[in-house]
Short mmCIF file of C-alpha atoms in Angstrom, two decimals:
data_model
loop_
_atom_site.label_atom_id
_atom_site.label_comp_id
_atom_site.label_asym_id
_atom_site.label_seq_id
_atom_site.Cartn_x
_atom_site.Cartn_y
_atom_site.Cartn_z
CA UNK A 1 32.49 -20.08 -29.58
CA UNK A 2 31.76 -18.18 -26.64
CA UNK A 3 32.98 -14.71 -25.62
CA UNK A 4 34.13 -13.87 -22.47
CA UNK A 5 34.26 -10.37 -20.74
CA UNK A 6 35.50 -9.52 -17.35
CA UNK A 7 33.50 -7.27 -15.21
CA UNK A 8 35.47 -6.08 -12.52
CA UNK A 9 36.76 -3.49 -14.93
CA UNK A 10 33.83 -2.24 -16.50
CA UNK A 11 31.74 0.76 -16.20
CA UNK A 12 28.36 -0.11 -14.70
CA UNK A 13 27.01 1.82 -17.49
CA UNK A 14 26.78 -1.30 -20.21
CA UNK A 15 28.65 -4.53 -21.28
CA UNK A 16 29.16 -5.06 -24.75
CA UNK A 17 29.25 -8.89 -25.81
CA UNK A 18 31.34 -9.20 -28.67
CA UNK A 19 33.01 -7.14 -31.53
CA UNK A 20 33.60 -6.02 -35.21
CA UNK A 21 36.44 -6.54 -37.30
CA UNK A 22 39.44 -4.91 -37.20
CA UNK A 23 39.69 -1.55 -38.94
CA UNK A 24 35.91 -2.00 -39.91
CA UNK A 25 33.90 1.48 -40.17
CA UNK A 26 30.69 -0.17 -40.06
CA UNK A 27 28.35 -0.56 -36.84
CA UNK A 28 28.21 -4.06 -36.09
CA UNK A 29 25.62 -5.79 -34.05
CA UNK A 30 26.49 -6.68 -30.54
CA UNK A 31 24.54 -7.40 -27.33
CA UNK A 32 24.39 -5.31 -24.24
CA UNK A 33 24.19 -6.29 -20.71
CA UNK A 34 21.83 -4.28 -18.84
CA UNK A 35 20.97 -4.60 -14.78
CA UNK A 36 17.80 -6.41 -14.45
CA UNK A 37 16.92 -4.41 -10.85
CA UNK A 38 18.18 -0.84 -10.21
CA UNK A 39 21.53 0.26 -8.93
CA UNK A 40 21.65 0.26 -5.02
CA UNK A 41 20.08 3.14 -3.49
CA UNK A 42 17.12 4.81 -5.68
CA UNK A 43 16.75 8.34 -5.92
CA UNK A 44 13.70 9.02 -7.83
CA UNK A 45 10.83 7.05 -9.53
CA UNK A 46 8.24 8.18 -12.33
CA UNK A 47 5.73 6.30 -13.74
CA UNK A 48 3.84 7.50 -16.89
CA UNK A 49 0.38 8.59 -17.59
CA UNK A 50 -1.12 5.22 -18.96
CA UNK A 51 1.40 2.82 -15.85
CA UNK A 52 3.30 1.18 -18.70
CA UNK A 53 6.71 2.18 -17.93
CA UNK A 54 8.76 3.22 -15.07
CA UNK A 55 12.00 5.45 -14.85
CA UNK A 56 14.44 5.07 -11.86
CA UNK A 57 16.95 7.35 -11.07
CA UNK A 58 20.29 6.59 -8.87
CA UNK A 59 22.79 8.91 -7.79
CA UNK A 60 25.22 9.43 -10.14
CA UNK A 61 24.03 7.28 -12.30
CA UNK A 62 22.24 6.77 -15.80
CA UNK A 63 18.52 6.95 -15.54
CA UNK A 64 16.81 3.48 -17.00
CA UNK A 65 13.48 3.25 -18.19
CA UNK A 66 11.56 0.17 -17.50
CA UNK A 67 8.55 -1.80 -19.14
CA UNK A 68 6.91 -2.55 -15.96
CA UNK A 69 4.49 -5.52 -17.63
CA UNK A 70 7.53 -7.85 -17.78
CA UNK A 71 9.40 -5.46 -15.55
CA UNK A 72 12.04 -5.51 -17.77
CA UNK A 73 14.64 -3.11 -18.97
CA UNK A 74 13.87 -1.16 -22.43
CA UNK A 75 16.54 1.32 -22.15
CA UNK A 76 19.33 2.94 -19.97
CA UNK A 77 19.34 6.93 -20.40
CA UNK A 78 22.78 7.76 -21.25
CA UNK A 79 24.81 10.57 -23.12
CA UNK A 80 24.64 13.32 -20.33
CA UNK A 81 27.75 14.01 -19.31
CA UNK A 82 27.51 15.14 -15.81
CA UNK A 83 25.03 13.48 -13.05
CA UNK A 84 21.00 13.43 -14.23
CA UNK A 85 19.48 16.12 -11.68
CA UNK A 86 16.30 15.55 -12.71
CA UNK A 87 13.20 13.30 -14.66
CA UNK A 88 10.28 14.88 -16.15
CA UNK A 89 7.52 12.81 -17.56
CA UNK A 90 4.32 14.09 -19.27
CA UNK A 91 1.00 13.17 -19.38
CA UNK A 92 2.30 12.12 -23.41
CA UNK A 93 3.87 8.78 -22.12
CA UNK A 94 5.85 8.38 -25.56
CA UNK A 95 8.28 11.28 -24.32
CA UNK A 96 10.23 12.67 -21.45
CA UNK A 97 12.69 14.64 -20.47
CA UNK A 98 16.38 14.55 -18.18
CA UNK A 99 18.16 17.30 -16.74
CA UNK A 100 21.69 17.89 -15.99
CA UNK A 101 23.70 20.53 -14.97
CA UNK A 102 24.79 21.65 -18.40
CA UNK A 103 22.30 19.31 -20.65
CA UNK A 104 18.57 18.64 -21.74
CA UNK A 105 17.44 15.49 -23.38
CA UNK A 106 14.29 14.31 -24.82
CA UNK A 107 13.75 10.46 -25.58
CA UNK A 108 11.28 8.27 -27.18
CA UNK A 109 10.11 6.08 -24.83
CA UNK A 110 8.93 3.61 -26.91
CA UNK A 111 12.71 2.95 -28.23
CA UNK A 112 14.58 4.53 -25.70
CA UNK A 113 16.45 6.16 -28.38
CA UNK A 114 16.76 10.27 -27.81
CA UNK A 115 14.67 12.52 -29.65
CA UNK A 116 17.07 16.10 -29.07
CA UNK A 117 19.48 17.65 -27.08
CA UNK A 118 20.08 20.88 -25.74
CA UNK A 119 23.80 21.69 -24.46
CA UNK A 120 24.37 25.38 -22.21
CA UNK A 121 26.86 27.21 -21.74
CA UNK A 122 28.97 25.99 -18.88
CA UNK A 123 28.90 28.99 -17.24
CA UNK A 124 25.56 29.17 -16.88
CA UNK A 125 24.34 25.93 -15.17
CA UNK A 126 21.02 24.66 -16.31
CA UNK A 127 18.52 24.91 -12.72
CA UNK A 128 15.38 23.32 -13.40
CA UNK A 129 13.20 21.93 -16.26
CA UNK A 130 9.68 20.65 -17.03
CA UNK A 131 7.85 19.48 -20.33
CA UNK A 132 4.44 20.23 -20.99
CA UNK A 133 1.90 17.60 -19.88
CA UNK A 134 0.88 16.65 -24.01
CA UNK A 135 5.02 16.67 -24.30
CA UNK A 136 5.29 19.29 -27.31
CA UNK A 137 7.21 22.03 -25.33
CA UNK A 138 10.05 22.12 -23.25
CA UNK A 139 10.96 24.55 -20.25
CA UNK A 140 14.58 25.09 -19.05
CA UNK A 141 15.67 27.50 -16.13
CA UNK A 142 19.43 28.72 -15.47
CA UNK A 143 21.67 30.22 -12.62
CA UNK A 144 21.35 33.39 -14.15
CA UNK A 145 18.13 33.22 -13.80
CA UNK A 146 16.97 32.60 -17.13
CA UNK A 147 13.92 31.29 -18.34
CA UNK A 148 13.77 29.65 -21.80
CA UNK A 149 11.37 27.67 -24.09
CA UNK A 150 11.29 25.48 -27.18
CA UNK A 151 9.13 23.28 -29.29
CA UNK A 152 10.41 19.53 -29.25
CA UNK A 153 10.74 19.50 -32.82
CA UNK A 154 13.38 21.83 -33.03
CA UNK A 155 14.91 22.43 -29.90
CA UNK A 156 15.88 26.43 -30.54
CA UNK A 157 15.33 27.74 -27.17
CA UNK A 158 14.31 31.53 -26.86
CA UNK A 159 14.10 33.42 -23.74
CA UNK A 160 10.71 34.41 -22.03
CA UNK A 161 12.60 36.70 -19.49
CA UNK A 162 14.87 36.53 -16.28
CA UNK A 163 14.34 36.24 -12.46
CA UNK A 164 17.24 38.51 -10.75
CA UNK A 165 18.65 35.08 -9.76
CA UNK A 166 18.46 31.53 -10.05
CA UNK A 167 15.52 30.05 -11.50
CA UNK A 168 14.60 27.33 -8.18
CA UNK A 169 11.09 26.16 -9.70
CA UNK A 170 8.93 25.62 -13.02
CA UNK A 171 5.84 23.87 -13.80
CA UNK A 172 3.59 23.97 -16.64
CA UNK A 173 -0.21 24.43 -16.55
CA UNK A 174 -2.71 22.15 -17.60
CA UNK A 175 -3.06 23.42 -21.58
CA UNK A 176 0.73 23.92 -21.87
CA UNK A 177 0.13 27.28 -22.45
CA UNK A 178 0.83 29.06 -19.46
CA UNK A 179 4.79 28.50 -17.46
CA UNK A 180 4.99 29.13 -13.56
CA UNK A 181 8.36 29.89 -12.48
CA UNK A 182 9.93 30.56 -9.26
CA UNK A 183 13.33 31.91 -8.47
CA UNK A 184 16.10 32.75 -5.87
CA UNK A 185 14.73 36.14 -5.57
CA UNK A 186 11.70 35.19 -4.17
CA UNK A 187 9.44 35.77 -7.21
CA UNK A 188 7.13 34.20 -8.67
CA UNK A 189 5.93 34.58 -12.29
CA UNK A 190 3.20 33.45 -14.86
CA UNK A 191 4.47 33.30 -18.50
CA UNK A 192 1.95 33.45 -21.53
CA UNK A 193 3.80 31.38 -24.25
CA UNK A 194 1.76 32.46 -26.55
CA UNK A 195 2.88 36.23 -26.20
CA UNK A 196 6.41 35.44 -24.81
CA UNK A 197 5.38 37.89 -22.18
CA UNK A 198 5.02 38.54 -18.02
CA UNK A 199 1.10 37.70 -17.39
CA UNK A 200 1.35 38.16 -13.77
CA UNK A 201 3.88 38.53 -10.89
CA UNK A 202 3.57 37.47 -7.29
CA UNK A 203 5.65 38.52 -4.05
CA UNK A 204 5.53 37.76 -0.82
CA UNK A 205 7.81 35.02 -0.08
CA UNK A 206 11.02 36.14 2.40
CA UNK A 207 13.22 33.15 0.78
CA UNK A 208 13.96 31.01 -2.59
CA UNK A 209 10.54 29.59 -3.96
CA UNK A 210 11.45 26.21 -4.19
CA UNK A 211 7.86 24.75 -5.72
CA UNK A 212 5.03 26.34 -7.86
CA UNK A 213 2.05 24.57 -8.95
CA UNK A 214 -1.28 25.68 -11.06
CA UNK A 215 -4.43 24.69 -10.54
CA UNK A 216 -6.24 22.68 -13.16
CA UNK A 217 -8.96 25.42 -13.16
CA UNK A 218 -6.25 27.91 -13.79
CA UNK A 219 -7.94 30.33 -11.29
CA UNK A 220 -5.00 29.50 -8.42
CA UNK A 221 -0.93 29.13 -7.93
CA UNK A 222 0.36 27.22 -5.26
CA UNK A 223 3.62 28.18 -4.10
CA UNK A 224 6.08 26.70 -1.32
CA UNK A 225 9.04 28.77 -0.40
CA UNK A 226 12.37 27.87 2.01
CA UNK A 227 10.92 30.32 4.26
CA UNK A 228 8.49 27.94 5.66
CA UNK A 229 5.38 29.19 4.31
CA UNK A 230 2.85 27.56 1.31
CA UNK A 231 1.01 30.62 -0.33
CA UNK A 232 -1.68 30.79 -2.52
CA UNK A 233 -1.99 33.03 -4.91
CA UNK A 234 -5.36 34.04 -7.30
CA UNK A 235 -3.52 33.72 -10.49
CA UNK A 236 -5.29 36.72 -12.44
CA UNK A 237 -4.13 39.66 -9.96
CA UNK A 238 -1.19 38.17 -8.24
CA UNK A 239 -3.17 38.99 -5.46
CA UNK A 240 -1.97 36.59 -2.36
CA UNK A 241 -5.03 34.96 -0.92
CA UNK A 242 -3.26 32.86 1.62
CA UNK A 243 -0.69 31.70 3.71
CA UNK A 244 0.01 28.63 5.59
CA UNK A 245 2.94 27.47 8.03
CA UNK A 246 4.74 24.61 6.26
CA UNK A 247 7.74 22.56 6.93
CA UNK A 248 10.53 22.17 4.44
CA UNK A 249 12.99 19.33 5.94
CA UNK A 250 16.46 18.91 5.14
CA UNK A 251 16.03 16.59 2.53
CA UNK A 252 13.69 18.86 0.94
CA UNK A 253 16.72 20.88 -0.18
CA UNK A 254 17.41 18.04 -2.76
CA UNK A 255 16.37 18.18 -6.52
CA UNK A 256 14.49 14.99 -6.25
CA UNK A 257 12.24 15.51 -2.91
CA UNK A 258 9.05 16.84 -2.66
CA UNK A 259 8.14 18.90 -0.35
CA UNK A 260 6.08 21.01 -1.60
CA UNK A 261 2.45 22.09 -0.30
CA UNK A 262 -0.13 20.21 -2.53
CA UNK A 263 -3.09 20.57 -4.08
CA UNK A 264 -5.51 17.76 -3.42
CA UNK A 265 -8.62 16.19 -2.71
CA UNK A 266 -11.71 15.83 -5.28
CA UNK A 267 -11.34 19.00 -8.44
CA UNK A 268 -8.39 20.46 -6.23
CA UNK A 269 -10.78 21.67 -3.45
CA UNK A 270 -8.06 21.55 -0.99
CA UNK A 271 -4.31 22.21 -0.06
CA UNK A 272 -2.02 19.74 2.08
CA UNK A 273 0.19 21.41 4.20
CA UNK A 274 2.77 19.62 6.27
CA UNK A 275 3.13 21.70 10.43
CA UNK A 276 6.17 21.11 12.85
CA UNK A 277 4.19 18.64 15.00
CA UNK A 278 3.88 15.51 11.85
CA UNK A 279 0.21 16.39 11.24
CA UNK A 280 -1.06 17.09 7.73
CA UNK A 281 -3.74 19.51 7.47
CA UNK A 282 -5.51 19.70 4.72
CA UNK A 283 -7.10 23.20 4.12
CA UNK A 284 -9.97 24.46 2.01
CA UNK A 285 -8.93 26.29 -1.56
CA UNK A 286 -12.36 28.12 -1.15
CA UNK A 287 -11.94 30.01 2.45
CA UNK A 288 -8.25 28.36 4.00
CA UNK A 289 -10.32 26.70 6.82
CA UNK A 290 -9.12 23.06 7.65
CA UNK A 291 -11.11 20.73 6.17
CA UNK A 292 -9.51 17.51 7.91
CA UNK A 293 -6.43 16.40 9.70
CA UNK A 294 -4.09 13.51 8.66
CA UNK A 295 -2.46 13.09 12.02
CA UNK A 296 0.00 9.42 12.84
CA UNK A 297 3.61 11.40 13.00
CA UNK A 298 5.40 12.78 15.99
CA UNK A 299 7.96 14.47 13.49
CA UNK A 300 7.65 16.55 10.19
CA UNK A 301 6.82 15.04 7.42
CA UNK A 302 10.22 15.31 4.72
CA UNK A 303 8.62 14.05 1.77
CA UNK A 304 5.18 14.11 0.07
CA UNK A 305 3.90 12.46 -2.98
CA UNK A 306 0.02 12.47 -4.43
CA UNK A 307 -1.77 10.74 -6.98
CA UNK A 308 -2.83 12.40 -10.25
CA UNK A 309 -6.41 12.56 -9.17
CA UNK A 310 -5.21 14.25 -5.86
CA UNK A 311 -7.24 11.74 -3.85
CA UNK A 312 -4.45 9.50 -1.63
CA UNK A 313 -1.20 11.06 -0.47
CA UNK A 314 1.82 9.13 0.04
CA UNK A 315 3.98 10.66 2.90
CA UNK A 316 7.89 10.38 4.52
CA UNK A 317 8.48 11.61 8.02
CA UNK A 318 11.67 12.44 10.07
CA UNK A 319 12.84 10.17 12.96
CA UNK A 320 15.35 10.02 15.08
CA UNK A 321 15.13 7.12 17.46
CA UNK A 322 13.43 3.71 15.56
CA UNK A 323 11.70 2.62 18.67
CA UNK A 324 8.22 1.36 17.95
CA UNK A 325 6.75 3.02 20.97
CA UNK A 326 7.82 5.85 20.17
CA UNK A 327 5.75 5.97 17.08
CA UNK A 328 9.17 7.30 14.93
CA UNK A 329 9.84 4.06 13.62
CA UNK A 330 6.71 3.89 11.42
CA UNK A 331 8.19 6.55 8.67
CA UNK A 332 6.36 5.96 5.14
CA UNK A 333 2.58 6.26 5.75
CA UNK A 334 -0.11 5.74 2.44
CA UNK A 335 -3.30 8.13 3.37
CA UNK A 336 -6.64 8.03 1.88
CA UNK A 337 -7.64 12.26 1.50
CA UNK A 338 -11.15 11.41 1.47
CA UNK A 339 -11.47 10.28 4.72
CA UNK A 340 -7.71 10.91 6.25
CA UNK A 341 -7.25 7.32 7.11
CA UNK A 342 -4.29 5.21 6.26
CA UNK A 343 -4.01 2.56 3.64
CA UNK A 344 -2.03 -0.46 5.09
CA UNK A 345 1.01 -2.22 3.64
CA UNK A 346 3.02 -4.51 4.28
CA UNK A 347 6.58 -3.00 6.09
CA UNK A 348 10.37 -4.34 5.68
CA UNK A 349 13.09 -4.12 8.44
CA UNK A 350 13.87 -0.60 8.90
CA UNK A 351 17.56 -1.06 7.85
CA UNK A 352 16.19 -1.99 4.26
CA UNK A 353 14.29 1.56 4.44
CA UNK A 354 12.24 3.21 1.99
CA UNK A 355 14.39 6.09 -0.74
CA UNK A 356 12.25 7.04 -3.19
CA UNK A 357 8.61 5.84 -4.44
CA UNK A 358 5.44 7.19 -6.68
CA UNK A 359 1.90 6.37 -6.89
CA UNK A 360 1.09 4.09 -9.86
CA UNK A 361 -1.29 6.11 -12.92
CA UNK A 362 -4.37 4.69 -11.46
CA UNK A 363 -3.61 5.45 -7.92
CA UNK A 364 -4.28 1.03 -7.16
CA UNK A 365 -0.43 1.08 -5.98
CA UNK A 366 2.59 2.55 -4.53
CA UNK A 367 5.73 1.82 -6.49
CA UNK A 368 8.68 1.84 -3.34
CA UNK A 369 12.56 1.51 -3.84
CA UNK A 370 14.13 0.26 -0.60
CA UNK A 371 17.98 1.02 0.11
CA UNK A 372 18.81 -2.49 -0.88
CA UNK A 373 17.91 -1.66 -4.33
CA UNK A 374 14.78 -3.75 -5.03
CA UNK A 375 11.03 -2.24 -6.30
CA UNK A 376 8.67 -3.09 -4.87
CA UNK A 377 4.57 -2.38 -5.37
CA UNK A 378 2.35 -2.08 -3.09
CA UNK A 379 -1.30 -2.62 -3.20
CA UNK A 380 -3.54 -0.04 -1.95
CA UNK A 381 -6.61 -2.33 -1.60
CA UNK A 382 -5.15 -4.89 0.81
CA UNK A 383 -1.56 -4.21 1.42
CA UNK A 384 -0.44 -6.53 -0.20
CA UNK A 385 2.68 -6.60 -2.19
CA UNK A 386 2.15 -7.17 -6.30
CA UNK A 387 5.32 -7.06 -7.81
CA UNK A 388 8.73 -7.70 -6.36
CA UNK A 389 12.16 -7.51 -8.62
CA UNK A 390 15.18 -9.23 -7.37
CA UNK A 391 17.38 -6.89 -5.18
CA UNK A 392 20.22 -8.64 -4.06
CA UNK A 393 23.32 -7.12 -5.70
CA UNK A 394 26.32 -9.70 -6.43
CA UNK A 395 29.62 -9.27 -8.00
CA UNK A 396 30.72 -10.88 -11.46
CA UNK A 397 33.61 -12.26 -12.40
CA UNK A 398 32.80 -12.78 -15.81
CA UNK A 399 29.78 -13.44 -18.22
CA UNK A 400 29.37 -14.71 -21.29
CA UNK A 401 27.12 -16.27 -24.36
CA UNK A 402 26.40 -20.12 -25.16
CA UNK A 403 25.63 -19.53 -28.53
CA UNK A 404 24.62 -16.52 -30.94
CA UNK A 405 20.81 -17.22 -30.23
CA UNK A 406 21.60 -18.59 -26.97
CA UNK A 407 21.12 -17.10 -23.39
CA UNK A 408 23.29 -14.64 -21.61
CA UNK A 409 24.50 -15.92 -17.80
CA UNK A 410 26.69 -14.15 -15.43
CA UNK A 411 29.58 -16.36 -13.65
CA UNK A 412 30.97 -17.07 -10.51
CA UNK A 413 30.71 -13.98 -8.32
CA UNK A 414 33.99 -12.54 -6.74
CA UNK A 415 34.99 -10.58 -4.19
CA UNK A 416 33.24 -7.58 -2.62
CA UNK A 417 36.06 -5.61 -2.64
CA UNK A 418 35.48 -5.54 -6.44
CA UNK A 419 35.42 -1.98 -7.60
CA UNK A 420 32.04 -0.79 -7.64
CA UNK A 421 31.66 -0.48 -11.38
CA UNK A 422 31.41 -4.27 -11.54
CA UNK A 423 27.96 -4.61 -8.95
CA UNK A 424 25.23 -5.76 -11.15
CA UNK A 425 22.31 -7.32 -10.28
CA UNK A 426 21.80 -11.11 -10.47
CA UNK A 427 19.25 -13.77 -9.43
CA UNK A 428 20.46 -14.31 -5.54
CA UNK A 429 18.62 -18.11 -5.79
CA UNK A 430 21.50 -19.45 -8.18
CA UNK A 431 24.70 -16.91 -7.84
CA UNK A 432 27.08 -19.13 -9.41
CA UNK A 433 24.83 -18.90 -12.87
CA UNK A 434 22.39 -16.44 -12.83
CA UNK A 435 20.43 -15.49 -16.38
CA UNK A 436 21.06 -11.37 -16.98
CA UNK A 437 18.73 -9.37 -19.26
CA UNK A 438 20.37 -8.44 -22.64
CA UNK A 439 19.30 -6.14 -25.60
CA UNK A 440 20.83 -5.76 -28.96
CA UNK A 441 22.66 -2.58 -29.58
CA UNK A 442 25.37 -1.17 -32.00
CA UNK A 443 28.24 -0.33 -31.38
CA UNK A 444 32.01 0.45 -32.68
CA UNK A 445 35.27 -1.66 -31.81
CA UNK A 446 38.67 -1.21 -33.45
CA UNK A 447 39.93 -4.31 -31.55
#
């Protein structure tokens, strides 16, 4: 007999196939519908360390963590109870971490089951977070300004220290030894976790530090601040060494962009920093000189992403009028550091634009999500595109099972002025019976 479940009132979260007897106590198994492409407009992609899985991130929305050999599904990241602000994934690709206002969570990757939680008090809103890069410590910054640590295995935060106010950056160095933070106050400060103490402090910036970084070496800080200015910084004497003109956009205000100065180029031997006019200078760590010029914009870049080696630079410019002549219709540019040249790939129709994307582990690809909701990956070596999910979004009316073994299909679509709780994503090819990825999962019924 086959079960039948309307979507047009369900959350968007899961569909649950199924269900226990009445007045039964015991979990009983069930199956779980899960999107097979990502909900509409993506705000943030990660990929791990070793480019076996993938995390998007939607507004509003639970995070879900992908296997991206079958690009398939494993898990979708639920149990915060307010939006996800933020994904942090280590160079440990069996952990990582999500952020909301007033909750952390750690999760196994491998079963997409959560490893520990860490509630806040309300009233002090939870700012910022990073893991370590071998994913054995967690960080967690507050409004008040807070700064707090804790092992994974227990999850009992203690406090290094505060920043007079909100905590607006954190990053971890290289060992996991050493915490950068940056706050509201304009301050920056190294943390020994070893001693629970101040190492050094660093001033200079006029407005909020929005992004810290330490070099591998451990010798510098990078630091970009809403004033409009990267800084660095030798990290042993807080002494500022320098200071570069750098544009923070508007969407640079937003959890999820980066726009932070980087550090690039082969062992970290220079910084990119982004000027008014679109060009990308990229200036030496040794004496600030500029070293070589990514030039192609007419408008500041708004968003910057690197590879782990530092070596290619993914970049998102500002535009106003899409006229090709103009050269403001050309946004999303893939650079080579090495020799500043661009890396071509293949472009979509400007109304199906580009809202989030990462570099894959290996730096071969650039993982996209367009505003339609599809992934795409690009190859760096032609252009050419590897990997394409389906992104058309339809409606269901209903779904349901042929058989207890048997394949799960979605049904006829209906009407777009569904609520939007009942969008999932189907095969656009064959609507009216489209196959939908499934997992098994528990779950509780008293109907």
């Amino acid at each position: 007999m086959r079960t039948i479940v309307a979507l047009s009132s369900l959350s968007l979260a899961a569909v649950v196939l199924g269900h226990a007897p009445a007045n039964s106590a015991t979990p009983q198994r069930g199956l779980e519908l899960v999107t097979i492409v990502s909900d509409e407009r993506l705000e943030d992609i990660k990929i791990s360390a070793d480019d076996r899985l993938m995390v998007t991130h939607d507004r509003g929305f639970a995070p879900r963590l992908w296997d991206l050999a079958t690009m398939r599904i494993i898990a979708v990241l639920q149990g915060h109870p307010g939006w996800v602000r933020s994904i942090d994934m280590p160079e440990d690709a069996d952990r990582l971490l999500t952020r909301s206002d007033d909750m952390v969570r750690i999760w196994n990757t491998r079963t997409g089951l959560p490893l520990g939680t860490w509630s806040n008090d309300s009233k002090d809103p939870i700012t910022r977070s990073a893991i370590s890069p071998d994913g054995t410590t967690i960080a967690v910054g507050t409004e008040a300004g807070r700064v707090l640590v804790a092992k994974i295995g227990d999850l009992k935060l203690r406090e290094l220290g505060k920043h007079a106010d909100m905590v607006s950056a954190m990053a971890f160095d290289a060992s996991g030894k050493l915490l950068v933070t940056g706050g509201s106050d304009n301050k920056t400060v190294l943390w020994d976790l070893a001693t629970g103490t101040q190492k050094t402090k660093f001033a200079g910036h006029k407005e909020r530090v929005a992004w810290v970084e330490m070099s591998r070496d451990g010798r510098d800080i990078l630091t970009t601040g809403f004033d409009g200015t990267a800084r660095l910084w030798d990290a042993a004497t807080g002494v500022q060494r320098f200071s570069w003109a750098h544009v923070v956009g508007e969407k640079g205000f937003h959890t999820n962009t980066l726009m932070a100065a980087l550090l690039v180029d082969k062992d970290q031997s220079a910084v990119a920093v982004c000027g008014k006019d679109g060009t990308i200078n990229l200036h030496s760590r040794k004496d600030g000189s500029v070293v070589r010029v990514l030039a192609g914009y007419k408008m500041p870049v708004r968003e910057i992403r690197r590879t782990r080696d530092g070596m290619r630079l993914a970049t998102h410019a500002s535009y106003d009028m899409p006229e090709p002549s103009s050269g403001l219709a050309d946004p999303l540019k893939l650079w080579d550091v090495a020799t500043g040249k661009e890396f071509p790939f293949e472009r979509f129709s400007i109304t199906i634009g580009p809202t989030a994307g990462e570099f894959a582990a290996d730096g071969s690809g650039f993982w996209i999500g367009y505003s339609d909701g599809s992934l795409r990956k690009h190859v760096l070596r032609d252009g050419s595109i590897q990997s394409v999910t389906l992104g058309a979004t339809q409606t269901l009316a209903a779904a349901f099972q042929v058989s207890p073994q048997g394949a799960i299909f979605a049904a006829q679509p209906v009407s777009w002025l569904a609520p939007i709780g009942a969008r999932y994503f189907v095969d656009p090819a064959n609507p009216s019976l489209s196959r939908v990825h499934y997992s098994t999962s528990a779950f509780y019924s008293d109907t």
